[in-house]
Short mmCIF file of C-alpha atoms and ligand atoms in Angstrom, two decimals:
data_model
loop_
_atom_site.label_atom_id
_atom_site.label_comp_id
_atom_site.label_asym_id
_atom_site.label_seq_id
_atom_site.Cartn_x
_atom_site.Cartn_y
_atom_site.Cartn_z
CA MET A 8 0.31 -0.66 -0.05
CA ASP A 9 1.62 3.43 -0.87
CA MET A 10 1.83 4.82 2.33
CA GLN A 11 3.46 8.39 0.55
CA TRP A 12 3.24 11.31 3.27
CA LYS A 13 0.84 14.79 3.13
CA GLU A 14 -0.28 15.95 5.11
CA PRO A 15 -3.74 15.03 6.34
CA THR A 16 -7.13 17.10 6.31
CA LEU A 17 -9.37 15.46 5.98
CA LEU A 18 -12.84 16.40 5.35
CA LEU A 19 -15.58 15.32 7.09
CA LEU A 20 -18.38 15.28 4.08
CA ILE A 21 -22.48 14.44 5.67
CA SER A 22 -25.92 14.19 3.98
CA PRO A 23 -28.97 15.33 5.13
CA ASP A 24 -32.37 13.97 3.82
CA SER A 25 -34.12 16.51 5.49
CA VAL A 26 -33.76 20.51 6.46
CA GLU A 27 -34.79 18.87 10.02
CA GLU A 28 -31.61 16.74 10.16
CA ALA A 29 -29.66 19.92 8.05
CA LEU A 30 -30.64 21.82 11.65
CA ASP A 31 -29.13 18.18 12.98
CA CYS A 32 -25.97 18.85 10.91
CA GLU A 33 -26.47 23.00 11.76
CA ARG A 34 -25.76 21.93 15.58
CA ALA A 35 -22.75 20.08 15.40
CA ALA A 36 -21.07 22.22 12.64
CA GLU A 37 -18.47 22.83 14.50
CA HIS A 38 -17.65 19.17 13.49
CA LEU A 39 -18.12 18.90 10.12
CA ASP A 40 -16.87 20.38 6.88
CA ILE A 41 -19.49 19.85 3.97
CA VAL A 42 -23.20 18.94 3.88
CA ASP A 43 -24.03 17.39 1.07
CA VAL A 44 -28.06 17.53 0.48
CA LYS A 45 -28.99 14.38 -1.00
CA LYS A 46 -32.82 11.72 -0.36
CA PRO A 47 -31.64 8.85 -0.29
CA ASP A 48 -35.09 7.05 -0.52
CA GLU A 49 -34.20 8.02 -4.08
CA GLY A 50 -31.25 5.83 -4.07
CA SER A 51 -27.81 5.72 -2.39
CA LEU A 52 -26.66 9.66 -4.28
CA GLY A 53 -30.60 10.13 -4.84
CA ALA A 54 -31.71 14.22 -5.34
CA ASN A 55 -33.18 15.91 -3.49
CA PHE A 56 -35.80 19.07 -4.58
CA PRO A 57 -34.72 22.34 -5.77
CA TRP A 58 -36.55 23.52 -2.86
CA VAL A 59 -35.49 21.48 0.01
CA ILE A 60 -31.54 22.32 -1.60
CA ARG A 61 -32.19 26.48 -0.89
CA GLN A 62 -33.55 25.96 2.70
CA ILE A 63 -31.30 23.64 4.00
CA ARG A 64 -28.37 26.25 2.73
CA ASP A 65 -30.17 28.88 3.91
CA VAL A 66 -29.73 27.24 7.44
CA VAL A 67 -26.46 25.70 7.27
CA PRO A 68 -23.86 28.24 8.48
CA ALA A 69 -22.18 30.25 4.91
CA ASP A 70 -18.99 28.64 5.67
CA LYS A 71 -20.33 25.33 5.38
CA PRO A 72 -20.10 24.13 1.59
CA VAL A 73 -23.34 22.58 0.91
CA SER A 74 -23.42 20.04 -1.55
CA ALA A 75 -26.17 18.47 -3.60
CA THR A 76 -27.17 15.21 -5.18
CA VAL A 77 -27.66 15.10 -9.07
CA GLY A 78 -29.10 11.05 -9.03
CA ASP A 79 -27.87 8.12 -9.95
CA VAL A 80 -27.83 8.69 -13.44
CA PRO A 81 -28.47 6.94 -16.03
CA TYR A 82 -26.15 7.81 -19.77
CA LYS A 83 -28.70 11.16 -21.02
CA PRO A 84 -26.01 13.60 -20.44
CA GLY A 85 -28.58 16.38 -21.59
CA THR A 86 -30.67 15.08 -19.08
CA VAL A 87 -27.40 15.04 -15.82
CA ALA A 88 -26.46 18.49 -17.15
CA GLN A 89 -29.41 19.93 -16.56
CA ALA A 90 -30.11 18.23 -13.45
CA ALA A 91 -27.03 19.43 -12.26
CA LEU A 92 -27.61 23.04 -13.18
CA GLY A 93 -30.94 22.94 -10.87
CA ALA A 94 -28.96 21.95 -8.23
CA ALA A 95 -26.38 24.37 -8.71
CA VAL A 96 -29.21 27.29 -8.82
CA SER A 97 -30.52 26.19 -5.79
CA GLY A 98 -27.92 26.75 -3.60
CA ALA A 99 -25.91 23.67 -3.97
CA THR A 100 -21.87 24.38 -4.70
CA TYR A 101 -20.62 20.52 -4.23
CA ILE A 102 -22.44 19.05 -7.21
CA LYS A 103 -22.47 15.60 -6.69
CA VAL A 104 -23.29 12.87 -10.36
CA GLY A 105 -23.22 9.41 -9.42
CA LEU A 106 -22.52 7.38 -12.15
CA TYR A 107 -24.68 4.90 -12.29
CA GLY A 108 -26.23 4.52 -15.32
CA CYS A 109 -22.65 4.60 -17.52
CA THR A 110 -21.45 1.77 -19.08
CA THR A 111 -17.97 2.91 -20.37
CA PRO A 112 -15.36 5.53 -19.20
CA GLU A 113 -16.67 6.86 -22.89
CA GLN A 114 -19.78 7.41 -21.60
CA ALA A 115 -18.67 8.72 -18.26
CA VAL A 116 -16.85 11.30 -19.26
CA ASP A 117 -19.75 12.25 -21.88
CA VAL A 118 -22.23 12.81 -18.42
CA MET A 119 -18.88 14.35 -16.31
CA ARG A 120 -18.63 16.97 -19.45
CA GLY A 121 -21.79 18.23 -19.90
CA VAL A 122 -22.45 18.89 -16.09
CA VAL A 123 -19.08 20.71 -16.53
CA ARG A 124 -20.21 22.86 -18.74
CA ALA A 125 -23.66 23.85 -16.52
CA VAL A 126 -22.09 24.26 -13.96
CA LYS A 127 -19.06 26.34 -14.19
CA ASP A 128 -21.01 28.53 -16.90
CA TYR A 129 -22.98 29.56 -13.52
CA ARG A 130 -20.62 29.58 -11.80
CA PRO A 131 -16.83 29.32 -11.69
CA ASP A 132 -15.67 28.28 -8.49
CA ALA A 133 -18.51 24.87 -8.42
CA PHE A 134 -16.51 21.99 -7.43
CA VAL A 135 -17.71 19.36 -9.35
CA VAL A 136 -17.14 15.60 -7.81
CA ALA A 137 -17.73 12.09 -10.72
CA SER A 138 -19.25 9.81 -8.45
CA GLY A 139 -17.83 6.45 -9.30
CA TYR A 140 -19.60 2.72 -7.08
CA ALA A 141 -16.91 1.05 -5.02
CA ASP A 142 -19.70 -2.64 -5.44
CA ALA A 143 -19.47 -1.30 -9.76
CA HIS A 144 -19.58 -5.29 -10.51
CA ARG A 145 -23.07 -5.89 -8.64
CA ILE A 146 -24.97 -2.46 -10.79
CA GLY A 147 -22.49 -3.07 -14.51
CA CYS A 148 -21.59 0.70 -14.19
CA VAL A 149 -18.22 1.91 -14.80
CA ASN A 150 -14.60 0.52 -12.98
CA PRO A 151 -13.90 2.53 -9.56
CA LEU A 152 -10.76 2.73 -10.91
CA ALA A 153 -11.25 4.00 -14.25
CA VAL A 154 -13.25 6.69 -12.22
CA PRO A 155 -10.11 9.71 -11.09
CA ASP A 156 -9.34 9.53 -15.43
CA ILE A 157 -13.12 10.41 -15.68
CA ALA A 158 -13.17 12.83 -13.87
CA ARG A 159 -10.19 14.21 -14.83
CA ARG A 160 -10.94 14.36 -18.83
CA SER A 161 -13.89 16.22 -17.98
CA GLY A 162 -12.72 18.91 -16.14
CA SER A 163 -14.63 17.28 -13.14
CA ASP A 164 -12.62 18.62 -9.57
CA ALA A 165 -12.54 15.39 -7.41
CA ALA A 166 -13.11 11.48 -7.58
CA MET A 167 -15.19 9.65 -5.59
CA LEU A 168 -16.76 6.36 -4.24
CA ASP A 169 -19.56 5.05 -2.84
CA THR A 170 -21.87 2.10 -2.92
CA ALA A 171 -24.45 2.09 -5.27
CA ILE A 172 -26.61 -0.87 -2.65
CA LYS A 173 -27.00 0.14 0.53
CA ASP A 174 -27.61 -3.33 2.45
CA GLY A 175 -24.81 -3.65 4.31
CA THR A 176 -21.84 -4.04 2.53
CA ARG A 177 -19.36 -1.71 2.83
CA LEU A 178 -17.09 0.63 1.01
CA PHE A 179 -13.43 -1.90 1.90
CA ASP A 180 -16.30 -5.27 1.03
CA HIS A 181 -16.59 -3.77 -2.60
CA VAL A 182 -12.26 -2.57 -2.81
CA PRO A 183 -10.14 -3.85 -0.88
CA HIS A 184 -7.91 -1.39 0.66
CA ASP A 185 -4.98 -1.33 -1.31
CA VAL A 186 -7.74 -0.41 -4.38
CA CYS A 187 -8.52 2.91 -2.74
CA ALA A 188 -5.47 3.60 -2.32
CA GLU A 189 -4.74 3.56 -5.65
CA PHE A 190 -7.57 5.29 -6.45
CA VAL A 191 -6.67 8.10 -4.20
CA ARG A 192 -3.44 7.98 -6.16
CA LEU A 193 -4.31 8.66 -9.48
CA ALA A 194 -6.46 11.39 -8.67
CA HIS A 195 -4.15 13.32 -6.62
CA ASP A 196 -2.18 12.39 -9.37
CA ALA A 197 -4.63 13.77 -12.07
CA GLY A 198 -4.16 16.47 -9.53
CA LEU A 199 -7.74 16.01 -8.20
CA LEU A 200 -10.03 16.05 -5.01
CA ALA A 201 -9.82 11.59 -3.86
CA ALA A 202 -13.81 11.47 -1.94
CA LEU A 203 -14.92 8.31 -0.27
CA ALA A 204 -17.80 6.61 1.11
CA GLY A 205 -19.77 3.86 1.28
CA SER A 206 -21.68 2.82 5.17
CA VAL A 207 -18.47 3.80 6.00
CA LYS A 208 -17.65 3.23 10.11
CA VAL A 209 -15.42 4.75 12.63
CA GLY A 210 -13.44 1.81 12.14
CA ASP A 211 -12.99 2.39 9.20
CA LEU A 212 -10.37 5.90 9.13
CA GLY A 213 -7.80 4.59 10.16
CA ALA A 214 -6.66 3.39 7.09
CA LEU A 215 -8.56 6.09 4.77
CA THR A 216 -6.35 8.70 6.44
CA ARG A 217 -2.88 6.88 6.50
CA ILE A 218 -4.28 6.79 2.19
CA GLY A 219 -4.51 10.42 1.87
CA THR A 220 -8.23 10.24 1.93
CA ASP A 221 -9.89 14.39 0.85
CA ILE A 222 -13.10 13.79 2.38
CA VAL A 223 -14.59 10.96 3.97
CA GLY A 224 -18.44 10.82 3.47
CA VAL A 225 -20.93 9.38 5.48
CA ARG A 226 -24.72 9.40 6.71
CA GLY A 227 -26.07 6.06 8.24
CA ALA A 228 -22.59 6.42 11.39
CA VAL A 229 -23.99 9.36 12.39
CA CYS A 230 -27.85 8.57 12.67
CA GLU A 231 -29.41 7.02 15.36
CA GLY A 232 -28.91 3.52 15.44
CA GLY A 233 -26.55 3.40 12.60
CA ASP A 234 -29.44 2.60 10.54
CA ARG A 235 -29.37 6.08 6.65
CA ASP A 236 -32.98 4.85 6.68
CA THR A 237 -35.18 5.00 9.47
CA GLY A 238 -32.61 6.48 11.54
CA ARG A 239 -31.89 10.46 12.43
CA ILE A 240 -28.61 12.26 11.91
CA GLN A 241 -27.99 12.40 15.48
CA PRO A 242 -25.33 15.78 16.26
CA HIS A 243 -23.68 13.94 19.14
CA LEU A 244 -22.09 11.33 17.09
CA VAL A 245 -21.30 13.64 14.38
CA ALA A 246 -18.95 14.98 17.29
CA ALA A 247 -17.71 11.47 18.64
CA PHE A 248 -16.87 10.69 14.73
CA ARG A 249 -14.74 13.90 14.26
CA ALA A 250 -13.31 13.64 16.88
CA GLU A 251 -12.08 9.62 16.09
CA MET A 252 -10.93 11.74 12.45
CA ASP A 253 -9.19 14.17 14.84
CA ARG A 254 -7.27 11.36 16.67
CA HIS A 255 -5.61 10.02 13.75
CA ALA A 256 -4.89 12.29 11.88
CA ARG A 257 -2.88 12.99 14.96
CA GLU A 258 -1.20 9.09 14.89
CA TYR A 259 -0.73 8.99 11.68
CA ALA A 260 1.15 12.68 11.80
CA ALA A 261 3.34 11.21 15.02
CA ALA A 262 3.55 7.98 13.13
CA VAL A 263 5.25 9.69 10.15
CA ALA A 264 7.16 12.03 12.21
CA ALA A 265 8.22 9.51 14.13
CA ALA A 266 9.67 7.26 11.69
CA GLY A 267 12.35 10.43 10.04
O1 G3H B 311 -21.98 10.49 0.83
C1 G3H B 311 -21.88 10.01 1.35
C2 G3H B 311 -22.99 9.43 1.90
O2 G3H B 311 -24.19 9.41 2.30
C3 G3H B 311 -23.37 7.78 2.88
O3 G3H B 311 -24.06 7.03 3.23
P1 G3H B 311 -23.58 6.02 4.49
O4 G3H B 311 -22.51 6.03 4.53
O5 G3H B 311 -25.28 5.83 4.38
O6 G3H B 311 -22.75 4.65 2.90
#
């Protein structure tokens, strides 16, 4: 596994599904970095309504970026570009697209090029995230390790992996640590941030830190009972998750310093 030293700056992205949950995020605002609007009952990267994105932008502190998922999208570049613009107009500055219906890198690049143009013509400082799926083999979409190059070729800002099927299996069940490390390396070599998600738990934070992940996306682990569907986001769980992230960052920095 590539353990090259880099300053650990893991950002925490939390995905509320409603204004009520965004208020729970607001109560834990000091512990998180990005509020990611999502509609989990429409899929892993299910898109929420424009008015929900707008209401959440209004309740989240101005210094916290609001992200919005555009959906587990089909290979329909025009449709997806228009939806992505809708998310940006509604106040999101991080636009996440799940390349669910793209079976080849070329299709995925087509979709993401449209998204990048639609979003950045409207808001040049917006941040576009191309997301593949760790369990791509279960749904027939592009391979996880193809995502960094898709993001680079399309002018996106970050490459991400999440899980498509939320059945209790997790990121590392589908993409082992060394392959996730390769994903991060490929993203960094392309000048992109690397974001990882997929039923991530506190116990995964050590590995995510060591491989140099830039953004960790979480919902279930900070919901009541660990249940992303029926549980609601709990501010104390966000705080505890962040404390563990910080502990791992400190320990990793100390280990690297000790190794000279
Ligand atoms: O973007 C991150 C996702 O919301 C992750 O959700 P999850 O932790 O429940 O898999």
